[in-house]
Amino acid sequence: MRVLLTGGSGFIGSHIALLLLENGYDVLILDSFINSSSNVIKRIKIYLDSKDIKYKLETINGDIRDKKLLDSIFINSINENKPINIVIHLAGLKSVAESLIKPLNYWDVNVLGSLNLLLTMKEYECYSIVFSSSATIYGLCESLPIREDHKISPVNTYGKTKVAIENMLYDLYKSNKNLWKIISLRYFNPVGAHPSSMIGEDPIGIPNNLFPFLTQVAIGRQRMLQIYGDDWETNDGSGVRDYIHINDLAEGHLASLEYLNSKDSCLEFINLGSGHGYSVFQIIKQFEISTGCKIPFSIQSRRDGDIAKCYADISKAKRLLDWTPKRSLEQICLDGWNWQVNNPNGYS
Ligand code: NAD
Ligand code: UFG
């Protein structure tokens, strides 16, 4: 089974690549490295070699908006008699804040990039895709835990591009219900790192997200954590989110591939989260207990665009994919901490 993994060098993609290779999939990564390092690929290879795992991994440095490149990837794979059976599509831009400042970049990369990819897949008769969507598409949570049939109402450009791509997938499936096999995975908050500390999250510049900021405070790269509001309508006043271990998320993709393989055609939108909500204060406390580090923090005003609570109903993933997250919050803290300690400057 050969998988084209777009964005395979990024935080999520690298963990999926490693898991697929460990499970005997042949992986072709397409990444522009605009938000990742080529050292990721080296690390994946070192890890697999150290475990004596035989693998088939190719990497192409390129942009999903480059139609000629996509054509050549599919043509070559057919000519070389190793056709792409399935695409896992993660390549894209993901910063909520940046999407509000540079909206056209987000429409260009995320939406036109995905359109380009789908056009090429159709042309070369590759009809199976797993797409990275996001919980951000739900916008303000009206009921918790959030089910997949919750109202879709994104409040930022990034989220709107994810909805546009989901709509494109929906229309494509409806155009020929016997042909396409599509899963759109709506991720909640992927965090932590591979337990080997060989790969993990390495944001460029100052991290926007809680978890990488926290681990950088713990090693002294950032002075203190700013908590965005202690006056939310939650148990302790800080924001509540659904943090899922990155390896649980990666396993959700493996389960999705198996599901698609068992179907003649399908279209499913599926939440991937832990199913639990934890507040910022709870995360700090668990991190301190698990690692022995003290996290200095200060309370700031609420961040624009934030919401009080968001966590997933994951019963659909359990039911359809036979998938359940296995790693605890403690494991998340330990793996995230080990990655940061062993790689204080990330991949550089
Ligand atoms: P990431 O930035 O680490 O990975 C994305 C990868 O895509 C990077 O390696 C980047 O270089 C590559 N890329 C960007 N534009 C490209 C282009 N035009 N052509 C080819 N490659 C390109 O991000 P991530 O956290 O690994 O996220 C992966 C996917 O999951 C994204 O689509 C993101 O929107 C989605 N997602 C992420 C989160 C999260 O919290 N990390 C939550 C929900 C959804
Ligand atoms: N937070 C802080 N201090 C920080 C960073 C975050 O207090 O320095 C708080 C936030 O206010 C929020 C919680 O920690 O309550 C989590 O914030 P993150 O920025 O880590 O995550 P978000 O839930 O805001 O957003 C993330 C991704 C989005 C994605 C969404 C759902 O950034 O792209 O999860 O998947 F859409």
Tab-separated table of C-alpha atoms and ligand atoms in Angstrom:
chain	number	residue	atom	x	y	z
A	1	MET	CA	0.000	0.000	0.000
A	2	ARG	CA	1.588	3.288	-1.134
A	3	VAL	CA	0.582	6.507	0.598
A	4	LEU	CA	1.179	10.056	-0.587
A	5	LEU	CA	1.565	12.091	2.596
A	6	THR	CA	1.385	15.815	1.955
A	7	GLY	CA	2.847	17.921	4.772
A	8	GLY	CA	4.620	14.779	5.999
A	9	SER	CA	7.549	16.674	7.468
A	10	GLY	CA	5.390	18.757	9.819
A	11	PHE	CA	4.514	18.078	13.449
A	12	ILE	CA	1.566	15.782	12.777
A	13	GLY	CA	2.795	14.439	9.429
A	14	SER	CA	6.129	13.238	10.839
A	15	HIS	CA	4.392	11.135	13.503
A	16	ILE	CA	2.019	9.675	10.910
A	17	ALA	CA	4.934	8.933	8.548
A	18	LEU	CA	6.837	7.070	11.250
A	19	LEU	CA	3.816	5.025	12.269
A	20	LEU	CA	2.948	4.118	8.660
A	21	LEU	CA	6.525	3.076	7.926
A	22	GLU	CA	6.625	0.961	11.087
A	23	ASN	CA	3.472	-0.737	9.860
A	24	GLY	CA	4.844	-1.601	6.435
A	25	TYR	CA	3.285	1.185	4.359
A	26	ASP	CA	5.302	2.639	1.503
A	27	VAL	CA	5.345	6.413	2.104
A	28	LEU	CA	5.941	9.281	-0.313
A	29	ILE	CA	6.197	12.618	1.494
A	30	LEU	CA	5.456	15.828	-0.387
A	31	ASP	CA	6.373	18.916	1.622
A	32	SER	CA	7.576	22.421	0.769
A	33	PHE	CA	9.378	22.637	4.144
A	34	ILE	CA	7.912	26.100	4.600
A	35	ASN	CA	7.073	25.227	8.204
A	36	SER	CA	9.311	22.238	8.874
A	37	SER	CA	12.906	21.071	8.724
A	38	SER	CA	14.417	18.464	6.414
A	39	ASN	CA	16.113	17.123	9.565
A	40	VAL	CA	12.735	15.576	10.386
A	41	ILE	CA	13.193	13.098	7.547
A	42	LYS	CA	16.715	12.276	8.722
A	43	ARG	CA	15.411	11.665	12.251
A	44	ILE	CA	12.674	9.330	10.981
A	45	LYS	CA	15.278	7.316	9.079
A	46	ILE	CA	17.679	7.179	12.049
A	47	TYR	CA	14.880	5.941	14.294
A	48	LEU	CA	13.763	3.224	11.866
A	49	ASP	CA	17.355	2.105	11.240
A	50	SER	CA	17.990	1.939	14.990
A	51	LYS	CA	15.035	-0.438	15.295
A	52	ASP	CA	16.185	-2.467	12.286
A	53	ILE	CA	12.905	-1.758	10.515
A	54	LYS	CA	12.985	-2.097	6.722
A	55	TYR	CA	11.050	0.736	5.125
A	56	LYS	CA	10.209	2.471	1.868
A	57	LEU	CA	10.305	6.241	2.201
A	58	GLU	CA	10.701	8.876	-0.505
A	59	THR	CA	10.581	12.620	-0.047
A	60	ILE	CA	9.776	15.328	-2.586
A	61	ASN	CA	10.432	18.970	-1.812
A	62	GLY	CA	7.562	20.800	-3.522
A	63	ASP	CA	4.340	22.733	-3.255
A	64	ILE	CA	0.831	21.259	-3.451
A	65	ARG	CA	-0.138	24.254	-5.626
A	66	ASP	CA	2.318	23.134	-8.313
A	67	LYS	CA	0.068	21.171	-10.698
A	68	LYS	CA	2.912	20.060	-12.974
A	69	LEU	CA	4.730	18.615	-9.983
A	70	LEU	CA	1.620	16.767	-8.804
A	71	ASP	CA	1.093	15.409	-12.343
A	72	SER	CA	4.662	14.167	-12.458
A	73	ILE	CA	4.349	12.488	-9.046
A	74	PHE	CA	1.293	10.508	-10.142
A	75	ILE	CA	2.637	9.767	-13.656
A	76	ASN	CA	5.972	8.548	-12.302
A	77	SER	CA	4.322	6.374	-9.719
A	78	ILE	CA	2.184	4.736	-12.421
A	79	ASN	CA	5.144	4.347	-14.812
A	80	GLU	CA	7.292	2.857	-12.074
A	81	ASN	CA	4.495	0.441	-11.259
A	82	LYS	CA	4.072	1.681	-7.692
A	83	PRO	CA	0.822	3.631	-7.914
A	84	ILE	CA	-0.366	5.862	-5.112
A	85	ASN	CA	-3.259	4.028	-3.488
A	86	ILE	CA	-4.243	6.667	-0.999
A	87	VAL	CA	-3.495	10.269	-0.043
A	88	ILE	CA	-3.222	11.649	3.484
A	89	HIS	CA	-3.453	15.383	3.025
A	90	LEU	CA	-1.984	17.538	5.779
A	91	ALA	CA	-0.057	20.193	3.860
A	92	GLY	CA	-1.311	23.654	4.606
A	93	LEU	CA	-1.055	26.735	6.771
A	94	LYS	CA	-2.413	26.462	10.312
A	95	SER	CA	-2.058	29.664	12.299
A	96	VAL	CA	-5.366	31.208	13.326
A	97	ALA	CA	-3.751	34.599	13.999
A	98	GLU	CA	-1.808	34.678	10.733
A	99	SER	CA	-4.917	33.674	8.780
A	100	LEU	CA	-6.613	36.881	9.934
A	101	ILE	CA	-3.681	39.007	8.760
A	102	LYS	CA	-2.983	37.157	5.490
A	103	PRO	CA	-6.349	35.641	4.531
A	104	LEU	CA	-5.549	35.253	0.825
A	105	ASN	CA	-2.467	33.149	1.626
A	106	TYR	CA	-4.724	30.763	3.513
A	107	TRP	CA	-7.292	30.555	0.704
A	108	ASP	CA	-4.470	30.074	-1.777
A	109	VAL	CA	-2.452	27.385	0.036
A	110	ASN	CA	-5.209	25.531	1.843
A	111	VAL	CA	-8.099	25.719	-0.600
A	112	LEU	CA	-6.416	26.043	-4.007
A	113	GLY	CA	-3.721	23.592	-2.904
A	114	SER	CA	-6.392	21.054	-1.951
A	115	LEU	CA	-8.336	21.668	-5.171
A	116	ASN	CA	-5.165	21.056	-7.154
A	117	LEU	CA	-4.532	17.829	-5.292
A	118	LEU	CA	-8.094	16.549	-5.768
A	119	LEU	CA	-8.046	17.434	-9.482
A	120	THR	CA	-4.828	15.464	-9.893
A	121	MET	CA	-6.105	12.513	-7.891
A	122	LYS	CA	-9.207	12.374	-10.089
A	123	GLU	CA	-7.151	12.614	-13.268
A	124	TYR	CA	-4.952	9.675	-12.230
A	125	GLU	CA	-7.799	7.697	-10.697
A	126	CYS	CA	-6.683	7.778	-7.091
A	127	TYR	CA	-9.968	8.034	-5.185
A	128	SER	CA	-9.007	7.599	-1.519
A	129	ILE	CA	-8.148	10.476	0.765
A	130	VAL	CA	-7.822	11.253	4.473
A	131	PHE	CA	-7.926	14.984	5.117
A	132	SER	CA	-6.776	17.027	8.149
A	133	SER	CA	-9.642	19.156	9.275
A	134	SER	CA	-9.908	20.956	12.590
A	135	ALA	CA	-12.180	21.448	15.577
A	136	THR	CA	-11.919	25.156	14.836
A	137	ILE	CA	-14.668	24.697	12.226
A	138	TYR	CA	-17.252	24.347	15.029
A	139	GLY	CA	-16.645	27.914	16.235
A	140	LEU	CA	-18.543	28.688	19.437
A	141	CYS	CA	-19.480	25.437	21.138
A	142	GLU	CA	-23.217	25.247	21.698
A	143	SER	CA	-23.212	21.787	23.227
A	144	LEU	CA	-20.488	19.705	24.844
A	145	PRO	CA	-18.970	17.292	24.122
A	146	ILE	CA	-18.984	18.365	20.475
A	147	ARG	CA	-20.421	15.831	18.064
A	148	GLU	CA	-19.760	15.834	14.352
A	149	ASP	CA	-23.293	17.086	13.662
A	150	HIS	CA	-22.685	20.244	15.728
A	151	LYS	CA	-23.257	23.495	13.824
A	152	ILE	CA	-20.320	24.441	11.589
A	153	SER	CA	-19.556	28.091	12.189
A	154	PRO	CA	-15.866	29.020	11.985
A	155	VAL	CA	-14.880	32.406	13.363
A	156	ASN	CA	-11.510	32.756	11.631
A	157	THR	CA	-10.150	32.513	8.091
A	158	TYR	CA	-8.154	29.369	8.848
A	159	GLY	CA	-11.339	27.603	9.948
A	160	LYS	CA	-13.234	28.883	6.909
A	161	THR	CA	-10.639	27.345	4.585
A	162	LYS	CA	-11.079	23.982	6.349
A	163	VAL	CA	-14.849	24.216	5.877
A	164	ALA	CA	-14.377	25.075	2.193
A	165	ILE	CA	-12.235	21.954	1.730
A	166	GLU	CA	-14.758	19.779	3.592
A	167	ASN	CA	-17.471	21.172	1.266
A	168	MET	CA	-15.339	20.357	-1.748
A	169	LEU	CA	-14.926	16.783	-0.477
A	170	TYR	CA	-18.667	16.535	0.131
A	171	ASP	CA	-19.516	17.697	-3.411
A	172	LEU	CA	-16.951	15.379	-4.902
A	173	TYR	CA	-18.347	12.382	-3.069
A	174	LYS	CA	-21.926	13.291	-4.023
A	175	SER	CA	-20.922	13.582	-7.699
A	176	ASN	CA	-20.230	9.846	-7.775
A	177	LYS	CA	-21.146	8.000	-4.600
A	178	ASN	CA	-19.657	4.725	-5.807
A	179	LEU	CA	-16.213	6.071	-6.473
A	180	TRP	CA	-14.676	8.137	-3.700
A	181	LYS	CA	-13.474	7.017	-0.296
A	182	ILE	CA	-13.085	10.078	1.913
A	183	ILE	CA	-12.467	10.678	5.593
A	184	SER	CA	-12.111	14.165	7.013
A	185	LEU	CA	-10.578	14.011	10.483
A	186	ARG	CA	-11.398	16.924	12.744
A	187	TYR	CA	-8.452	17.204	15.116
A	188	PHE	CA	-8.797	18.794	18.521
A	189	ASN	CA	-5.493	19.802	20.205
A	190	PRO	CA	-2.646	17.452	19.198
A	191	VAL	CA	0.250	17.691	21.685
A	192	GLY	CA	3.177	15.724	23.124
A	193	ALA	CA	5.862	13.997	21.099
A	194	HIS	CA	7.096	10.597	20.019
A	195	PRO	CA	8.323	8.725	23.130
A	196	SER	CA	11.761	8.265	21.512
A	197	SER	CA	12.245	12.084	21.541
A	198	MET	CA	13.421	11.753	17.923
A	199	ILE	CA	10.508	13.790	16.557
A	200	GLY	CA	8.235	16.376	18.144
A	201	GLU	CA	6.762	19.830	17.759
A	202	ASP	CA	9.198	22.560	16.735
A	203	PRO	CA	7.324	25.808	16.092
A	204	ILE	CA	9.190	28.595	14.318
A	205	GLY	CA	9.606	31.656	16.571
A	206	ILE	CA	7.563	32.186	19.717
A	207	PRO	CA	4.955	29.422	20.068
A	208	ASN	CA	1.291	30.442	19.788
A	209	ASN	CA	-0.044	27.313	21.405
A	210	LEU	CA	-0.139	26.398	25.057
A	211	PHE	CA	1.805	23.168	25.050
A	212	PRO	CA	4.981	24.146	23.167
A	213	PHE	CA	5.030	27.417	25.112
A	214	LEU	CA	4.827	25.504	28.372
A	215	THR	CA	7.710	23.164	27.491
A	216	GLN	CA	9.822	26.139	26.397
A	217	VAL	CA	9.155	27.870	29.738
A	218	ALA	CA	10.170	24.646	31.493
A	219	ILE	CA	13.623	24.652	29.833
A	220	GLY	CA	14.046	28.409	30.228
A	221	ARG	CA	13.646	29.376	26.559
A	222	GLN	CA	10.633	31.514	27.542
A	223	ARG	CA	10.514	33.403	30.836
A	224	MET	CA	6.946	32.733	31.901
A	225	LEU	CA	3.660	31.439	30.616
A	226	GLN	CA	0.911	33.975	29.994
A	227	ILE	CA	-2.481	32.530	30.841
A	228	TYR	CA	-5.100	34.101	28.609
A	229	GLY	CA	-7.867	34.755	31.105
A	230	ASP	CA	-8.869	33.310	34.478
A	231	ASP	CA	-12.435	34.572	34.212
A	232	TRP	CA	-13.868	32.083	31.704
A	233	GLU	CA	-17.002	30.157	32.601
A	234	THR	CA	-15.084	27.026	33.550
A	235	ASN	CA	-14.374	25.308	36.883
A	236	ASP	CA	-11.201	27.282	37.587
A	237	GLY	CA	-11.669	30.221	35.180
A	238	SER	CA	-9.034	29.140	32.614
A	239	GLY	CA	-9.801	27.819	29.104
A	240	VAL	CA	-10.670	24.147	28.656
A	241	ARG	CA	-9.481	22.139	25.628
A	242	ASP	CA	-9.229	18.568	24.444
A	243	TYR	CA	-5.521	17.611	24.296
A	244	ILE	CA	-4.723	14.452	22.383
A	245	HIS	CA	-1.348	12.691	22.337
A	246	ILE	CA	0.206	13.009	18.890
A	247	ASN	CA	0.724	9.243	18.664
A	248	ASP	CA	-2.955	8.608	19.427
A	249	LEU	CA	-3.768	11.041	16.622
A	250	ALA	CA	-1.346	9.236	14.288
A	251	GLU	CA	-3.016	5.916	15.152
A	252	GLY	CA	-6.348	7.478	14.177
A	253	HIS	CA	-4.916	7.865	10.663
A	254	LEU	CA	-3.787	4.265	10.528
A	255	ALA	CA	-7.282	3.206	11.596
A	256	SER	CA	-8.738	5.501	8.899
A	257	LEU	CA	-6.645	3.845	6.187
A	258	GLU	CA	-7.848	0.443	7.360
A	259	TYR	CA	-11.439	1.684	7.329
A	260	LEU	CA	-11.115	3.075	3.799
A	261	ASN	CA	-9.589	-0.194	2.623
A	262	SER	CA	-12.601	-2.074	3.919
A	263	LYS	CA	-15.087	0.124	1.974
A	264	ASP	CA	-16.147	0.391	-1.654
A	265	SER	CA	-16.931	4.067	-1.137
A	266	CYS	CA	-17.606	6.390	1.795
A	267	LEU	CA	-17.594	9.919	3.123
A	268	GLU	CA	-17.110	10.447	6.855
A	269	PHE	CA	-16.356	13.453	9.040
A	270	ILE	CA	-14.814	12.234	12.299
A	271	ASN	CA	-13.592	13.958	15.478
A	272	LEU	CA	-10.186	12.943	16.802
A	273	GLY	CA	-9.641	14.064	20.371
A	274	SER	CA	-9.158	12.514	23.780
A	275	GLY	CA	-12.784	13.095	24.699
A	276	HIS	CA	-11.716	14.960	27.873
A	277	GLY	CA	-11.492	18.666	28.597
A	278	TYR	CA	-8.597	20.026	30.675
A	279	SER	CA	-8.124	23.615	31.805
A	280	VAL	CA	-4.896	25.560	31.484
A	281	PHE	CA	-4.408	25.352	35.262
A	282	GLN	CA	-4.926	21.578	35.181
A	283	ILE	CA	-2.350	21.241	32.404
A	284	ILE	CA	0.212	23.275	34.352
A	285	LYS	CA	-0.406	21.218	37.487
A	286	GLN	CA	-0.081	17.884	35.676
A	287	PHE	CA	3.029	19.083	33.874
A	288	GLU	CA	4.625	20.115	37.172
A	289	ILE	CA	3.762	16.779	38.818
A	290	SER	CA	4.968	14.696	35.861
A	291	THR	CA	8.225	16.538	35.230
A	292	GLY	CA	9.114	18.144	38.557
A	293	CYS	CA	9.463	21.511	36.776
A	294	LYS	CA	7.963	24.674	38.205
A	295	ILE	CA	6.065	26.762	35.655
A	296	PRO	CA	5.984	30.483	36.415
A	297	PHE	CA	2.889	32.146	34.955
A	298	SER	CA	1.015	35.423	34.890
A	299	ILE	CA	-2.628	36.054	34.199
A	300	GLN	CA	-3.362	38.144	31.103
A	301	SER	CA	-6.591	39.262	29.518
A	302	ARG	CA	-8.466	36.867	27.262
A	303	ARG	CA	-6.977	36.218	23.814
A	304	ASP	CA	-9.087	37.422	20.866
A	305	GLY	CA	-11.039	34.626	19.237
A	306	ASP	CA	-10.699	32.188	22.191
A	307	ILE	CA	-13.634	30.294	23.647
A	308	ALA	CA	-14.223	28.956	27.172
A	309	LYS	CA	-14.524	25.220	26.540
A	310	CYS	CA	-14.110	22.771	23.723
A	311	TYR	CA	-13.825	18.989	23.856
A	312	ALA	CA	-14.830	16.186	21.557
A	313	ASP	CA	-17.398	13.452	21.496
A	314	ILE	CA	-15.231	10.662	20.082
A	315	SER	CA	-17.864	7.945	19.924
A	316	LYS	CA	-17.972	8.059	16.117
A	317	ALA	CA	-14.228	7.387	15.853
A	318	LYS	CA	-14.584	4.521	18.325
A	319	ARG	CA	-17.532	3.060	16.477
A	320	LEU	CA	-16.375	3.417	12.860
A	321	LEU	CA	-12.614	3.178	13.196
A	322	ASP	CA	-12.398	0.944	16.256
A	323	TRP	CA	-9.968	3.537	17.582
A	324	THR	CA	-9.532	4.812	21.131
A	325	PRO	CA	-6.897	7.166	22.459
A	326	LYS	CA	-4.595	5.240	24.798
A	327	ARG	CA	-2.191	7.802	26.252
A	328	SER	CA	-2.837	9.764	29.437
A	329	LEU	CA	-2.269	13.442	30.120
A	330	GLU	CA	0.732	12.372	32.191
A	331	GLN	CA	2.202	10.577	29.163
A	332	ILE	CA	1.587	13.691	27.058
A	333	CYS	CA	3.489	15.831	29.584
A	334	LEU	CA	6.379	13.372	29.892
A	335	ASP	CA	6.831	12.842	26.158
A	336	GLY	CA	6.523	16.579	25.425
A	337	TRP	CA	9.017	17.370	28.171
A	338	ASN	CA	11.526	14.710	27.072
A	339	TRP	CA	11.365	15.957	23.490
A	340	GLN	CA	12.062	19.522	24.627
A	341	VAL	CA	14.892	18.544	27.003
A	342	ASN	CA	16.603	16.345	24.421
A	343	ASN	CA	16.117	18.917	21.651
A	344	PRO	CA	16.245	22.334	23.342
A	345	ASN	CA	16.490	24.045	19.951
A	346	GLY	CA	14.148	21.692	18.148
A	347	TYR	CA	15.603	20.336	14.907
A	348	SER	CA	18.152	23.094	14.410
B	1	NAD	P1	2.817	21.835	10.382
B	1	NAD	O1	2.934	23.238	9.924
B	1	NAD	O2	3.818	21.338	11.345
B	1	NAD	O3	2.783	20.856	9.110
B	1	NAD	C1	2.286	21.243	7.863
B	1	NAD	C2	3.317	20.877	6.815
B	1	NAD	O4	2.823	21.304	5.543
B	1	NAD	C3	4.649	21.590	7.039
B	1	NAD	O5	5.697	20.650	7.010
B	1	NAD	C4	4.739	22.565	5.892
B	1	NAD	O6	6.079	22.790	5.469
B	1	NAD	C5	3.892	21.897	4.824
B	1	NAD	N1	3.308	22.819	3.850
B	1	NAD	C6	2.719	24.002	4.086
B	1	NAD	N2	2.297	24.548	2.928
B	1	NAD	C7	2.637	23.682	1.947
B	1	NAD	C8	2.451	23.668	0.547
B	1	NAD	N3	1.867	24.682	-0.098
B	1	NAD	N4	2.899	22.603	-0.164
B	1	NAD	C9	3.520	21.569	0.465
B	1	NAD	N5	3.724	21.537	1.790
B	1	NAD	C10	3.272	22.576	2.535
B	1	NAD	O7	1.357	21.654	10.959
B	1	NAD	P2	0.721	20.432	11.730
B	1	NAD	O8	0.426	20.861	13.105
B	1	NAD	O9	1.516	19.210	11.487
B	1	NAD	O10	-0.674	20.341	10.967
B	1	NAD	C11	-0.891	19.475	9.877
B	1	NAD	C12	-2.316	19.649	9.382
B	1	NAD	O11	-3.213	19.424	10.454
B	1	NAD	C13	-2.609	21.044	8.845
B	1	NAD	O12	-3.440	20.917	7.722
B	1	NAD	C14	-3.360	21.699	9.990
B	1	NAD	O13	-4.234	22.685	9.532
B	1	NAD	C15	-4.110	20.523	10.579
B	1	NAD	N6	-4.457	20.718	11.992
B	1	NAD	C16	-3.473	20.974	12.920
B	1	NAD	C17	-3.829	21.191	14.253
B	1	NAD	C18	-2.779	21.483	15.292
B	1	NAD	O14	-3.146	21.937	16.393
B	1	NAD	N7	-1.498	21.234	15.045
B	1	NAD	C19	-5.180	21.137	14.660
B	1	NAD	C20	-6.143	20.866	13.692
B	1	NAD	C21	-5.770	20.647	12.369
B	2	UFG	N1	-3.325	29.533	26.187
B	2	UFG	C1	-2.740	30.265	27.215
B	2	UFG	N2	-1.490	30.727	27.028
B	2	UFG	C2	-0.764	30.508	25.880
B	2	UFG	C3	-1.377	29.764	24.847
B	2	UFG	C4	-2.662	29.296	25.031
B	2	UFG	O1	-3.354	30.492	28.255
B	2	UFG	O2	0.376	30.970	25.765
B	2	UFG	C5	-4.679	28.977	26.405
B	2	UFG	C6	-5.698	29.417	25.383
B	2	UFG	O3	-6.322	30.612	25.787
B	2	UFG	C7	-6.642	28.207	25.364
B	2	UFG	C8	-5.714	27.024	25.622
B	2	UFG	O4	-4.559	27.573	26.255
B	2	UFG	O5	-7.547	28.293	26.423
B	2	UFG	C9	-5.285	26.297	24.357
B	2	UFG	O6	-4.773	27.227	23.426
B	2	UFG	P1	-3.945	26.762	22.142
B	2	UFG	O7	-3.477	28.002	21.449
B	2	UFG	O8	-2.921	25.759	22.522
B	2	UFG	O9	-5.018	25.966	21.276
B	2	UFG	P2	-6.403	26.451	20.650
B	2	UFG	O10	-7.461	25.541	21.215
B	2	UFG	O11	-6.614	27.887	20.805
B	2	UFG	O12	-6.203	26.176	19.100
B	2	UFG	C10	-5.601	24.985	18.589
B	2	UFG	C11	-4.947	25.294	17.254
B	2	UFG	C12	-5.970	25.606	16.213
B	2	UFG	C13	-6.974	24.483	16.145
B	2	UFG	C14	-7.585	24.247	17.503
B	2	UFG	C15	-8.524	23.081	17.477
B	2	UFG	O13	-4.056	26.409	17.395
B	2	UFG	O14	-5.347	25.739	14.967
B	2	UFG	O15	-6.557	23.982	18.461
B	2	UFG	O16	-7.925	22.006	16.902
B	2	UFG	F1	-7.935	24.817	15.289
